[in-house]
Short mmCIF file of C-alpha atoms in Angstrom, two decimals:
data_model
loop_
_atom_site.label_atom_id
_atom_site.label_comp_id
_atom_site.label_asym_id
_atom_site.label_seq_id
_atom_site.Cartn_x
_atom_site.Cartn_y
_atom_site.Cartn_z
CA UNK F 1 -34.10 -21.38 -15.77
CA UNK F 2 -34.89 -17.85 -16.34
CA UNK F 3 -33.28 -15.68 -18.81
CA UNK F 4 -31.76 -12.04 -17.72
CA UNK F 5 -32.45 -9.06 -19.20
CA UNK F 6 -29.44 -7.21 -19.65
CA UNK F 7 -29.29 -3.98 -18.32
CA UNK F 8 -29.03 -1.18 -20.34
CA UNK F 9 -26.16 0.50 -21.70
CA UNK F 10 -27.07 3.56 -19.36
CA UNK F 11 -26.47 1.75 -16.19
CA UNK F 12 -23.17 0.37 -17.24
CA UNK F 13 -21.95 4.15 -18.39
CA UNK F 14 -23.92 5.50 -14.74
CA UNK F 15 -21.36 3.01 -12.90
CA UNK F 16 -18.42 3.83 -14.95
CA UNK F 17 -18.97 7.85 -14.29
CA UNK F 18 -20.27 7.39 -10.27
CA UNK F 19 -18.24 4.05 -8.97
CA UNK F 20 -16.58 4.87 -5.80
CA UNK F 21 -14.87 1.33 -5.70
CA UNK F 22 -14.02 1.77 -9.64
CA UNK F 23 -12.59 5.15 -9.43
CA UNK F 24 -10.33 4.38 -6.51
CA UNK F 25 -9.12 1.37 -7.73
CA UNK F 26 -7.97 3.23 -11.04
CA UNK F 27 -6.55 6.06 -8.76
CA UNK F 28 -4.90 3.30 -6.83
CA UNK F 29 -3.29 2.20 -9.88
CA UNK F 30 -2.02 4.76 -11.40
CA UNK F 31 -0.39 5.92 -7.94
CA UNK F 32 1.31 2.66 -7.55
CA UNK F 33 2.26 2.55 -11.39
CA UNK F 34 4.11 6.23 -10.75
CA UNK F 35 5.49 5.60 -7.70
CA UNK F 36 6.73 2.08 -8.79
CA UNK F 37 8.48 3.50 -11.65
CA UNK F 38 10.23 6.37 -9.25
CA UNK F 39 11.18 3.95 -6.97
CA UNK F 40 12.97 1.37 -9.72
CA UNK F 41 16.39 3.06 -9.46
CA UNK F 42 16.85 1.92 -5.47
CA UNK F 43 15.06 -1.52 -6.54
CA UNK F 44 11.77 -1.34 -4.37
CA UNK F 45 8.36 -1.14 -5.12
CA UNK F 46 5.66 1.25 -3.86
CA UNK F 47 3.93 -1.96 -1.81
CA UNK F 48 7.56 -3.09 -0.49
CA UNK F 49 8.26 0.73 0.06
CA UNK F 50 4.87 0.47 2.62
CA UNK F 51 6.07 -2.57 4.20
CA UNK F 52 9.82 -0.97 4.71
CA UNK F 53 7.98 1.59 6.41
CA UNK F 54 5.57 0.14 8.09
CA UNK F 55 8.87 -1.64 10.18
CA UNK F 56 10.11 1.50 10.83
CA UNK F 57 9.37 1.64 14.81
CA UNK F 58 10.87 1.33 17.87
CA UNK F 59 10.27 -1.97 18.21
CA UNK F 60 9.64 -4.97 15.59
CA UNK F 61 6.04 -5.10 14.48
CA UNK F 62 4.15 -8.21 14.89
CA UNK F 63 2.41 -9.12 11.52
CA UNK F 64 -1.02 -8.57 12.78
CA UNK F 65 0.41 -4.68 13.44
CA UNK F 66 1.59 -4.63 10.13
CA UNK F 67 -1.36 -6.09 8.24
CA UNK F 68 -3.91 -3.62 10.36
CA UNK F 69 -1.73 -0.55 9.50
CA UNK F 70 -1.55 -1.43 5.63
CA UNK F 71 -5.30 -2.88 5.72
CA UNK F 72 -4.34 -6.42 4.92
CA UNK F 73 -4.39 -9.88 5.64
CA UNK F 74 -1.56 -11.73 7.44
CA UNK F 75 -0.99 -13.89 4.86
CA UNK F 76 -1.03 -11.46 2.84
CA UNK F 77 1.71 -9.35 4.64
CA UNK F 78 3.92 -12.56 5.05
CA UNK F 79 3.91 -13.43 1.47
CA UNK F 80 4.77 -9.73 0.65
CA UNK F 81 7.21 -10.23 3.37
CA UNK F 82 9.21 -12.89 1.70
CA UNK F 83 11.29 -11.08 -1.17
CA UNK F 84 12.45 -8.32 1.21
CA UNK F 85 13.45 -11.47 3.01
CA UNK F 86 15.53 -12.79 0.38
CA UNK F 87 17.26 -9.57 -0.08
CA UNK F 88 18.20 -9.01 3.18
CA UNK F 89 16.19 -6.14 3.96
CA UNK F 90 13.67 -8.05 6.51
CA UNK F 91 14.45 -10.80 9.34
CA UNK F 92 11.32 -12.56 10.63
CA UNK F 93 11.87 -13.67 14.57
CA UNK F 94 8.87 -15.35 17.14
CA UNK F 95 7.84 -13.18 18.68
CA UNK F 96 9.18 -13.41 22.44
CA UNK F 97 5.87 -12.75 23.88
CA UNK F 98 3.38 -14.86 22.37
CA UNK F 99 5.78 -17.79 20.64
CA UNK F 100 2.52 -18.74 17.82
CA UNK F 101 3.24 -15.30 16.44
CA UNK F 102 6.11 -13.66 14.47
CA UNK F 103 7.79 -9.89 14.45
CA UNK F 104 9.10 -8.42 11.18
CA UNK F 105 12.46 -6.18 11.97
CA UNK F 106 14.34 -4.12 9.28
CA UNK F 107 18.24 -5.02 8.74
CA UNK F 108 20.69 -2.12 7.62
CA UNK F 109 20.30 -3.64 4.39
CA UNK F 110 16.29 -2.49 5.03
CA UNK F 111 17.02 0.81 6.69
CA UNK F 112 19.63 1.71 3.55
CA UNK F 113 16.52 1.07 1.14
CA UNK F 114 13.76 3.09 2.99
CA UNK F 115 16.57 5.94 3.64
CA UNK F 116 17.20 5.64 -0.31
CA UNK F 117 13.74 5.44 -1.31
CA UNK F 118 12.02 7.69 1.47
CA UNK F 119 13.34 10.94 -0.95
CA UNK F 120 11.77 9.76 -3.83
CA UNK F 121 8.60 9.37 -1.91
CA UNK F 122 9.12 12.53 -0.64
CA UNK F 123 9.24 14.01 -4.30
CA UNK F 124 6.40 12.37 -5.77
CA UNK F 125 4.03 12.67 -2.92
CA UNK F 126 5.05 16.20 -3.32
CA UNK F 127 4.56 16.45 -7.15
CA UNK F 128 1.05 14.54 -6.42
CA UNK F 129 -0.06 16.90 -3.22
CA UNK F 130 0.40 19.66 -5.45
CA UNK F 131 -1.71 18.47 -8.41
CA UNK F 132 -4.62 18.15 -5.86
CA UNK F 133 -4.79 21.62 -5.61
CA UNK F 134 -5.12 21.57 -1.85
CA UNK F 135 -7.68 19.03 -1.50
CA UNK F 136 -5.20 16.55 -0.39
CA UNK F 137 -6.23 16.60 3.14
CA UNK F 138 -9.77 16.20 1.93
CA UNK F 139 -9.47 13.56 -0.01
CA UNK F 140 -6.85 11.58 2.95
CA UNK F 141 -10.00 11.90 5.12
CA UNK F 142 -12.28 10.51 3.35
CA UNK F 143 -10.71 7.68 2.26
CA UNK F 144 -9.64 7.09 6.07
CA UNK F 145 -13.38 6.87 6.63
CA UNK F 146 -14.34 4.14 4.05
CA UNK F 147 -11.41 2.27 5.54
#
């Protein structure tokens, strides 16, 4: 069994300064902790607030469509699925066209919550945009290319 050598206090303060993965994750929470606490008063969160409005179409998304739009896995979409179930705010149905799969619809109940909540988004995208000093656009991009 060989020992390792630990790496040097350098490297570990070189990662924390230049880590893509590290500094997006701490951007990523910090914009779900804001928007999660402007959202409270209508009772969603920022990740339900994506899923409310990722149902927002014409016609009820399968969950593949949802979990490619929101870059995540099905199960992962259904389980997030589930409490805006229990409120109301979702109805799951087979989908008509291929019965193995399943379509995600909003209710009124889920159209009342993303019409409530879409202001507040509104606001604090706003309040965010502008703190970016114009490089929103910039920074949209290039996150749409690492995903």
């Amino acid at each position: 069994m060989t020992t390792a050598i630990p790496e040097p206090f350098a490297t570990t303060l070189h990662i924390r300064d230049h880590c893509l993965c590290l500094h997006a994750q701490r951007a990523a929470r910090a914009l779900s902790r804001r928007f999660d606490e402007a959202m409270r008063p209508v009772g969603v969160t920022s990740g339900q607030f994506s899923i409310l409005n990722s149902l927002n179409r014409p016609e009820p998304p399968t969950i593949g469509a949802v979990a490619s739009l929101l870059g995540m896995d099905r199960s992962t979409v259904t389980a997030n699925l589930k409490p805006l179930e229990r409120i109301g705010a979702v109805v799951m149905a087979v989908d008509a066209k291929d019965r193995r799969g399943r379509r995600a619809a909003l209710t009124e109940t889920g159209r009342a919550l993303l019409a409530a909540a879409t202001p507040i988004w509104r606001a604090v995208h706003g309040e965010i945009e502008m703190g970016l000093e114009g490089q929103g656009d910039l920074l949209r991009a290039g996150m749409n290319r690492l995903s």
